[in-house]
Amino acid sequence: MSPAPATALSLFHRLLPSLRSSLPRTRTGLGMRCRKWYWSLRGLMPRGAGSRAVLPVILQCTYIEVDQVERTHAVILSRPAWLWGAEMGANEHGVCIGNEAVWTQEPVGQEEALLGMDLLRLGLERGSSAQEALKVITNLLEQYGQGGSCRENPTPFCYHNTFLLADRKEAWVLETAGKLWAAQRIQEGARNISNQLSIGTDITDEHPELRAHAQKQGWWDGQTTFDFAHVFSLVHQPVRMEAAKARFKAGRELLKQYQGGITATTMMGILRNKESGICMDSGGFRTTASMVSVLPQDSSKPCVHFLTATPDPSRSVFKPFVFGVGVTQAPQVFSPTFGDKDPVRTHPRFQTQVDRRHPLYCGHQAALDLMESDQEEGKQLQKKQQDLEQEGQETLRKLLAGEQSLSPQEIASLFQAFVEKESQVYGQQL
């Protein structure tokens, strides 16, 4: 199967649909799905433990530089390999964020600034709670703005962003239009986003000039109840936005269907749902990466993040990652780098193409080809994937239930171990 363009994420998906749910004692099923307009590989990148070690004064993001802070947090990122930011990820404090493209009444400019994916990574590196990460993002949005092409292609593709942020205690939805924004605090139940504005009248916090700007532009009369989504949504929606409405509704209904009994397995199933359009693998679009996080409210228990690092979750393995001392990058999911010769670093940008495929991606693509060309062999291969994923989920269950303890070394190498097992499955089969 050849790489294909894609559009959409989640804390549940990205041209984000993002889904999240909570249970009485465990926040679980924080699921994310990512898709990009043009195919680009996602490298999973754990960034070292947060410290006050010597950090540069200036930080280079995808297009622009920003001031660095004294201390940053360790993060695990799922990102398009060509850019600095990420479409989804988590940090050592149990903060998870996913982002989604959105188009609003506010014009989208092509001038290079921070990408929404840069803002996401900065929020994870600097925020020790979901609310703190939200403040990091909105402050940087005010200072630097958002803009620049979000695809690795000479023809720009630009959009504004919505975010789903969660930690052990609460979740937030943050939706932007240029430098303007509105935020909604989610303390219970379930919430999803999907390429459209979804915050209505229930606004917890907002940009101080949000309503005045809307009134000045003639989008709001200043008298009726202020509904952010209604006021800032485009009057004439692009076709892609209409499809997003169907995904948003389907995601909401699926969450409602499982309300009160959502587990990590449930969220993985939702992310694999093709009938709803949440999992895409047709029409030139493909879900390129997926993530589900389990965030126990009991701080003595670790947060566990399941990541595929490969496209099409219906035929991928969700592998467990837990922050720990000494956790290192799994080389099989690290995409090649090209330094100053990278097409994103040369001017004009993206005039050439480079091979960003990481080893696990290559093995997985060969496995997908086998699944489609040889039905019997494909079934055997998918069964091995399912068995491996079940092993990871059982490890999680025992770890959180106190039935199994892992040494610091085992925790640090947990994700690496499952990546190696998956690589072996593909190596044996192909």
Coordinates of C-alpha atoms in Angstrom, one line a residue:
M1 CA 0.0 0.0 0.0
S2 CA 1.5 3.3 -1.0
P3 CA 1.6 6.4 1.2
A4 CA -1.4 8.6 0.7
P5 CA -2.6 12.0 1.6
A6 CA -4.7 12.3 4.7
T7 CA -6.7 14.8 6.7
A8 CA -7.5 14.9 10.5
L9 CA -6.4 13.5 15.4
S10 CA -7.6 12.5 18.7
L11 CA -6.6 12.7 22.3
F12 CA -8.8 10.7 20.3
H13 CA -7.9 11.8 16.8
R14 CA -6.0 14.8 14.8
L15 CA -7.3 16.6 11.4
L16 CA -7.8 15.8 15.0
P17 CA -10.9 14.2 16.1
S18 CA -10.0 14.0 19.7
L19 CA -11.9 11.8 22.1
R20 CA -11.5 11.6 25.8
S21 CA -13.4 10.0 28.7
S22 CA -13.1 9.6 32.4
L23 CA -14.1 6.9 34.9
P24 CA -14.7 7.4 38.6
R25 CA -11.2 6.5 39.7
T26 CA -9.2 6.3 36.4
R27 CA -9.0 8.7 33.5
T28 CA -8.7 6.4 30.6
G29 CA -9.3 6.2 26.9
L30 CA -7.6 9.4 26.1
G31 CA -7.4 8.4 22.5
M32 CA -5.8 10.2 19.6
R33 CA -5.7 9.7 15.9
C34 CA -3.5 11.7 13.6
R35 CA -3.7 12.3 9.9
K36 CA -1.8 14.7 7.7
W37 CA -2.9 16.3 4.4
Y38 CA 0.2 14.9 2.8
W39 CA 1.8 11.7 4.1
S40 CA 4.7 12.2 6.5
L41 CA 6.2 9.7 8.8
R42 CA 5.8 10.1 12.5
G43 CA 8.8 9.6 14.7
L44 CA 8.1 8.7 18.3
M45 CA 10.5 10.8 20.3
P46 CA 10.9 10.6 24.1
R47 CA 12.8 13.7 25.2
G48 CA 15.0 13.3 28.2
A49 CA 13.9 13.9 31.8
G50 CA 13.1 17.4 32.6
S51 CA 15.9 19.2 34.2
R52 CA 17.6 22.6 34.7
A53 CA 20.5 21.4 32.6
V54 CA 22.1 23.9 30.3
L55 CA 19.5 24.8 27.8
P56 CA 19.9 27.2 24.8
V57 CA 18.6 30.7 25.4
I58 CA 16.8 30.6 22.0
L59 CA 14.8 27.6 20.9
Q60 CA 14.4 26.7 17.2
C61 CA 10.9 25.5 16.4
T62 CA 9.7 24.5 12.9
Y63 CA 9.9 27.9 11.3
I64 CA 10.7 30.5 14.0
E65 CA 12.7 30.8 17.1
V66 CA 11.2 31.4 20.6
D67 CA 12.7 32.2 24.0
Q68 CA 13.6 29.1 25.9
V69 CA 12.6 28.5 29.5
E70 CA 14.8 27.5 32.4
R71 CA 13.2 24.1 32.9
T72 CA 11.4 21.7 30.6
H73 CA 9.6 18.4 31.2
A74 CA 10.3 15.0 29.6
V75 CA 7.9 14.2 26.8
I76 CA 6.8 11.4 24.4
L77 CA 5.9 12.8 21.0
S78 CA 4.2 11.4 17.9
R79 CA 5.0 13.8 15.1
P80 CA 5.4 14.3 11.4
A81 CA 9.2 13.7 11.0
W82 CA 9.8 16.9 9.1
L83 CA 8.7 19.4 11.8
W84 CA 9.7 20.3 15.3
G85 CA 6.4 20.0 17.0
A86 CA 4.0 17.1 17.4
E87 CA 0.4 16.2 16.7
M88 CA -0.1 14.3 20.0
G89 CA 1.9 13.4 23.0
A90 CA 2.3 13.3 26.8
N91 CA 4.7 14.5 29.4
E92 CA 6.2 13.1 32.6
H93 CA 3.4 14.7 34.7
G94 CA 0.6 12.9 33.0
V95 CA -0.4 15.8 30.7
C96 CA -1.6 14.7 27.3
I97 CA -2.4 16.9 24.3
G98 CA -3.7 16.4 20.8
N99 CA -4.4 19.0 18.2
E100 CA -6.7 19.4 15.2
A101 CA -6.9 21.6 12.2
V102 CA -9.8 24.1 12.0
W103 CA -10.9 26.9 9.6
T104 CA -12.8 29.8 11.0
Q105 CA -14.1 33.3 10.1
E106 CA -10.7 34.6 11.0
P107 CA -8.4 34.6 7.9
V108 CA -5.6 32.0 7.8
G109 CA -2.3 33.6 6.9
Q110 CA 0.7 31.9 5.3
E111 CA 3.2 34.0 7.2
E112 CA 5.5 31.7 9.1
A113 CA 5.0 31.7 12.9
L114 CA 4.4 28.8 15.4
L115 CA 2.5 25.8 14.0
G116 CA -0.2 24.4 16.1
M117 CA 2.0 21.3 16.5
D118 CA 4.8 23.5 17.8
L119 CA 2.4 25.0 20.4
L120 CA 1.4 21.5 21.4
R121 CA 5.0 20.4 22.1
L122 CA 5.7 23.6 23.9
G123 CA 2.7 23.1 26.1
L124 CA 3.9 19.6 27.0
E125 CA 7.4 20.7 27.7
R126 CA 6.4 23.6 29.9
G127 CA 3.1 22.6 31.5
S128 CA 2.8 20.4 34.6
S129 CA -1.0 20.3 34.4
A130 CA -3.5 20.5 31.6
Q131 CA -4.5 24.0 32.6
E132 CA -0.9 25.2 32.9
A133 CA -0.2 23.7 29.4
L134 CA -3.2 25.6 28.1
K135 CA -1.9 28.9 29.5
V136 CA 1.5 28.2 28.0
I137 CA -0.1 27.7 24.6
T138 CA -2.3 30.8 24.8
N139 CA 0.6 33.0 26.0
L140 CA 2.8 31.9 23.2
L141 CA -0.1 32.3 20.7
E142 CA -0.4 35.9 21.8
Q143 CA 3.4 36.5 21.7
Y144 CA 4.3 34.8 18.4
G145 CA 1.0 33.9 16.6
Q146 CA 0.3 30.8 14.6
G147 CA 1.0 30.3 10.9
G148 CA 3.0 28.6 8.2
S149 CA 2.4 25.6 6.0
C150 CA 1.5 22.4 7.8
R151 CA 2.5 20.0 5.1
E152 CA 5.8 19.0 3.5
N153 CA 5.0 20.4 0.1
P154 CA 5.8 23.5 -1.9
T155 CA 2.1 24.4 -2.0
P156 CA 1.2 25.8 1.4
F157 CA -1.6 24.3 3.5
C158 CA -2.5 26.4 6.5
Y159 CA -5.0 26.3 9.2
H160 CA -5.8 27.3 12.8
N161 CA -5.9 24.8 15.6
T162 CA -8.0 23.2 18.3
F163 CA -6.5 21.3 21.2
L164 CA -7.7 18.6 23.6
L165 CA -5.7 18.7 26.9
A166 CA -6.0 16.3 29.8
D167 CA -4.3 15.3 33.0
R168 CA -5.2 13.0 35.9
K169 CA -7.9 15.4 37.2
E170 CA -9.5 17.2 34.4
A171 CA -9.5 18.0 30.7
W172 CA -9.7 21.2 28.6
V173 CA -10.8 22.0 25.0
L174 CA -8.9 25.0 23.5
E175 CA -10.1 26.3 20.2
T176 CA -8.3 29.1 18.3
A177 CA -8.9 31.6 15.5
G178 CA -5.7 33.5 14.8
K179 CA -4.5 34.8 18.1
L180 CA -8.0 34.6 19.6
W181 CA -9.2 31.7 21.6
A182 CA -11.9 30.1 23.8
A183 CA -11.4 27.3 26.3
Q184 CA -13.8 24.9 28.0
R185 CA -13.0 23.0 31.2
I186 CA -14.2 19.3 31.2
Q187 CA -14.5 17.8 34.6
E188 CA -16.5 14.7 33.9
G189 CA -18.0 12.6 31.2
A190 CA -16.6 12.4 27.7
R191 CA -15.5 15.0 25.1
N192 CA -14.3 14.8 21.5
I193 CA -13.2 17.3 18.8
S194 CA -13.0 16.9 15.0
N195 CA -11.9 19.7 12.7
Q196 CA -14.6 22.1 13.7
L197 CA -15.3 24.6 16.4
S198 CA -17.3 22.8 19.2
I199 CA -17.3 25.3 22.1
G200 CA -20.6 27.0 22.3
T201 CA -21.9 29.1 25.2
D202 CA -20.1 27.1 27.9
I203 CA -16.9 29.1 27.9
T204 CA -14.6 28.8 30.9
D205 CA -11.9 31.2 29.7
E206 CA -11.3 33.3 26.6
H207 CA -9.1 35.9 25.0
P208 CA -9.9 39.3 26.5
E209 CA -10.7 40.7 23.1
L210 CA -12.6 37.8 21.7
R211 CA -16.1 39.3 21.9
A212 CA -15.1 42.8 21.0
H213 CA -13.4 41.5 17.9
A214 CA -16.4 39.5 16.9
Q215 CA -18.7 42.5 17.4
K216 CA -16.4 44.8 15.4
Q217 CA -16.3 42.3 12.5
G218 CA -20.1 42.2 12.5
W219 CA -20.2 38.5 13.4
W220 CA -22.0 39.1 16.7
D221 CA -24.5 41.8 17.7
G222 CA -23.3 42.1 21.3
Q223 CA -26.8 41.5 22.6
T224 CA -27.6 37.8 22.0
T225 CA -25.9 35.0 24.0
F226 CA -22.4 34.6 22.8
D227 CA -21.9 31.2 21.1
F228 CA -18.2 30.9 20.1
A229 CA -18.7 28.1 17.6
H230 CA -21.7 29.8 16.0
V231 CA -20.0 33.2 15.8
F232 CA -16.6 32.1 14.5
S233 CA -17.5 29.2 12.3
L234 CA -17.4 29.8 8.5
V235 CA -20.8 30.6 7.0
H236 CA -20.0 28.4 4.0
Q237 CA -18.1 25.3 5.1
P238 CA -15.6 23.5 2.9
V239 CA -16.5 20.0 2.0
R240 CA -13.8 18.7 4.4
M241 CA -15.6 20.5 7.2
E242 CA -18.9 18.7 6.4
A243 CA -17.1 15.4 6.7
A244 CA -15.7 16.5 10.0
K245 CA -19.3 17.1 11.3
A246 CA -20.1 13.4 10.7
R247 CA -16.9 12.2 12.4
F248 CA -17.6 14.5 15.4
K249 CA -21.1 13.2 15.8
A250 CA -20.0 9.6 15.4
G251 CA -17.3 10.0 18.0
R252 CA -19.7 11.6 20.4
E253 CA -22.2 8.8 19.9
L254 CA -19.6 6.1 20.4
L255 CA -18.4 7.7 23.6
K256 CA -22.0 7.9 24.8
Q257 CA -22.6 4.3 24.0
Y258 CA -19.7 3.1 26.2
Q259 CA -20.1 5.8 28.9
G260 CA -19.3 4.5 32.3
G261 CA -17.3 1.5 31.0
I262 CA -14.6 3.0 28.8
T263 CA -11.3 1.2 29.0
A264 CA -8.1 1.5 27.0
T265 CA -9.4 -1.4 24.9
T266 CA -12.6 0.5 24.2
M267 CA -10.7 3.6 23.0
M268 CA -8.5 1.5 20.8
G269 CA -11.7 0.0 19.3
I270 CA -13.1 3.5 18.7
L271 CA -9.9 4.6 17.0
R272 CA -10.2 1.6 14.7
N273 CA -13.8 2.3 13.7
K274 CA -13.8 2.8 9.9
E275 CA -17.5 3.0 9.4
S276 CA -17.6 6.3 11.3
G277 CA -14.7 7.7 9.4
I278 CA -12.6 8.0 12.6
C279 CA -10.2 5.4 11.2
M280 CA -9.4 6.4 7.6
D281 CA -7.8 4.4 4.9
S282 CA -9.7 5.3 1.7
G283 CA -10.3 8.2 -0.6
G284 CA -6.7 9.3 -0.5
F285 CA -6.7 9.7 3.3
R286 CA -5.1 7.6 6.0
T287 CA -4.9 7.7 9.8
T288 CA -1.2 7.9 10.3
A289 CA -0.7 7.4 14.0
S290 CA -2.8 6.7 17.1
M291 CA -2.4 7.0 20.9
V292 CA -4.4 6.0 23.9
S293 CA -3.5 7.1 27.4
V294 CA -4.5 5.8 30.8
L295 CA -4.2 8.5 33.5
P296 CA -5.0 7.1 37.0
Q297 CA -6.3 9.6 39.5
D298 CA -4.2 7.9 42.1
S299 CA -0.8 9.6 41.7
S300 CA 1.0 6.6 43.1
K301 CA 0.2 4.7 39.9
P302 CA 1.9 5.5 36.7
C303 CA 0.3 6.9 33.6
V304 CA 0.5 4.5 30.6
H305 CA 0.5 5.7 27.0
F306 CA -0.2 3.3 24.2
L307 CA 1.2 4.4 20.8
T308 CA 1.2 2.7 17.4
A309 CA 4.0 4.6 15.6
T310 CA 2.5 3.2 12.4
P311 CA -0.5 4.0 10.3
D312 CA -4.0 2.5 10.2
P313 CA -4.7 1.5 13.8
S314 CA -7.0 -1.3 12.6
R315 CA -3.8 -3.1 11.5
S316 CA -1.3 -1.7 14.0
V317 CA -0.1 -2.6 17.5
F318 CA -0.7 -0.2 20.4
K319 CA 2.5 -0.5 22.4
P320 CA 2.8 0.7 26.1
F321 CA 5.1 3.5 27.2
V322 CA 5.7 4.6 30.8
F323 CA 8.0 7.4 31.8
G324 CA 10.9 6.3 34.0
V325 CA 14.5 7.0 34.8
G326 CA 16.7 6.2 31.8
V327 CA 14.0 5.9 29.2
T328 CA 15.6 6.3 25.8
Q329 CA 14.6 6.6 22.2
A330 CA 13.6 3.4 20.4
P331 CA 15.8 3.6 17.2
Q332 CA 13.3 1.6 15.2
V333 CA 10.8 4.4 15.4
F334 CA 13.2 7.3 14.9
S335 CA 13.1 8.9 11.5
P336 CA 16.3 9.9 9.7
T337 CA 17.5 13.5 10.0
F338 CA 19.1 15.7 7.3
G339 CA 20.4 18.7 9.2
D340 CA 20.8 21.9 7.2
K341 CA 20.1 20.0 3.9
D342 CA 16.6 19.1 5.1
P343 CA 14.0 20.5 2.7
V344 CA 12.3 22.3 5.6
R345 CA 15.6 24.1 6.3
T346 CA 16.5 25.2 2.8
H347 CA 14.9 28.2 1.0
P348 CA 12.6 28.1 -0.8
R349 CA 11.3 25.3 1.4
F350 CA 10.2 21.8 0.3
Q351 CA 11.8 21.9 -3.2
T352 CA 13.1 18.4 -2.8
Q353 CA 12.0 15.2 -1.1
V354 CA 13.8 12.9 1.3
D355 CA 13.1 9.4 2.6
R356 CA 11.9 9.9 6.2
R357 CA 10.8 6.3 6.8
H358 CA 11.9 4.7 10.0
P359 CA 12.6 0.9 10.3
L360 CA 9.3 0.0 12.0
Y361 CA 7.3 1.9 9.4
C362 CA 9.0 0.0 6.6
G363 CA 8.4 -3.4 8.3
H364 CA 4.8 -2.4 8.9
Q365 CA 4.2 -1.3 5.3
A366 CA 5.5 -4.6 4.1
A367 CA 3.2 -6.3 6.5
L368 CA 0.2 -4.4 5.2
D369 CA 1.1 -5.4 1.6
L370 CA 1.2 -9.0 2.8
M371 CA -2.2 -8.7 4.5
E372 CA -3.7 -7.5 1.2
S373 CA -1.9 -9.9 -1.2
D374 CA -2.1 -13.1 0.8
Q375 CA -5.3 -13.5 2.9
E376 CA -4.2 -16.5 4.9
E377 CA -0.7 -15.2 5.7
G378 CA -2.3 -11.8 6.4
K379 CA -4.7 -13.4 9.0
Q380 CA -1.8 -15.1 10.8
L381 CA 0.2 -11.8 10.8
Q382 CA -2.7 -9.9 12.2
K383 CA -3.3 -12.5 14.9
K384 CA 0.3 -12.0 16.0
Q385 CA -0.3 -8.3 16.2
Q386 CA -3.3 -8.8 18.3
D387 CA -1.5 -11.2 20.6
L388 CA 1.3 -8.7 21.1
E389 CA -1.1 -5.9 21.9
Q390 CA -3.0 -8.1 24.3
E391 CA 0.3 -8.8 26.1
G392 CA 0.9 -5.1 26.5
Q393 CA -2.6 -4.5 27.8
E394 CA -2.2 -7.3 30.3
T395 CA 1.1 -5.8 31.5
L396 CA -0.8 -2.5 32.0
R397 CA -3.6 -4.2 33.9
K398 CA -1.2 -6.0 36.3
L399 CA 0.9 -2.9 36.8
L400 CA -2.0 -0.7 37.8
A401 CA -3.7 -3.4 39.9
G402 CA -0.5 -4.0 41.8
E403 CA -0.2 -7.6 40.7
Q404 CA 3.1 -7.0 38.9
S405 CA 6.0 -4.8 39.6
L406 CA 8.6 -3.7 37.1
S407 CA 12.1 -2.6 37.9
P408 CA 13.1 0.9 36.8
Q409 CA 15.1 -0.6 34.0
E410 CA 12.1 -2.6 32.8
I411 CA 9.9 0.4 32.9
A412 CA 12.5 2.5 31.0
S413 CA 12.7 -0.2 28.3
L414 CA 9.0 -1.2 28.1
F415 CA 8.2 0.5 24.9
Q416 CA 11.5 -0.5 23.3
A417 CA 10.8 -4.1 24.2
F418 CA 7.5 -4.1 22.5
V419 CA 8.8 -2.3 19.4
E420 CA 11.5 -5.0 19.1
K421 CA 8.9 -7.7 19.5
E422 CA 6.8 -6.2 16.7
S423 CA 9.8 -5.8 14.5
Q424 CA 10.5 -9.5 15.0
V425 CA 7.0 -10.4 14.0
Y426 CA 7.4 -8.6 10.7
G427 CA 10.9 -10.0 10.2
Q428 CA 9.7 -13.6 10.8
Q429 CA 6.7 -13.2 8.5
L430 CA 8.2 -11.3 5.6

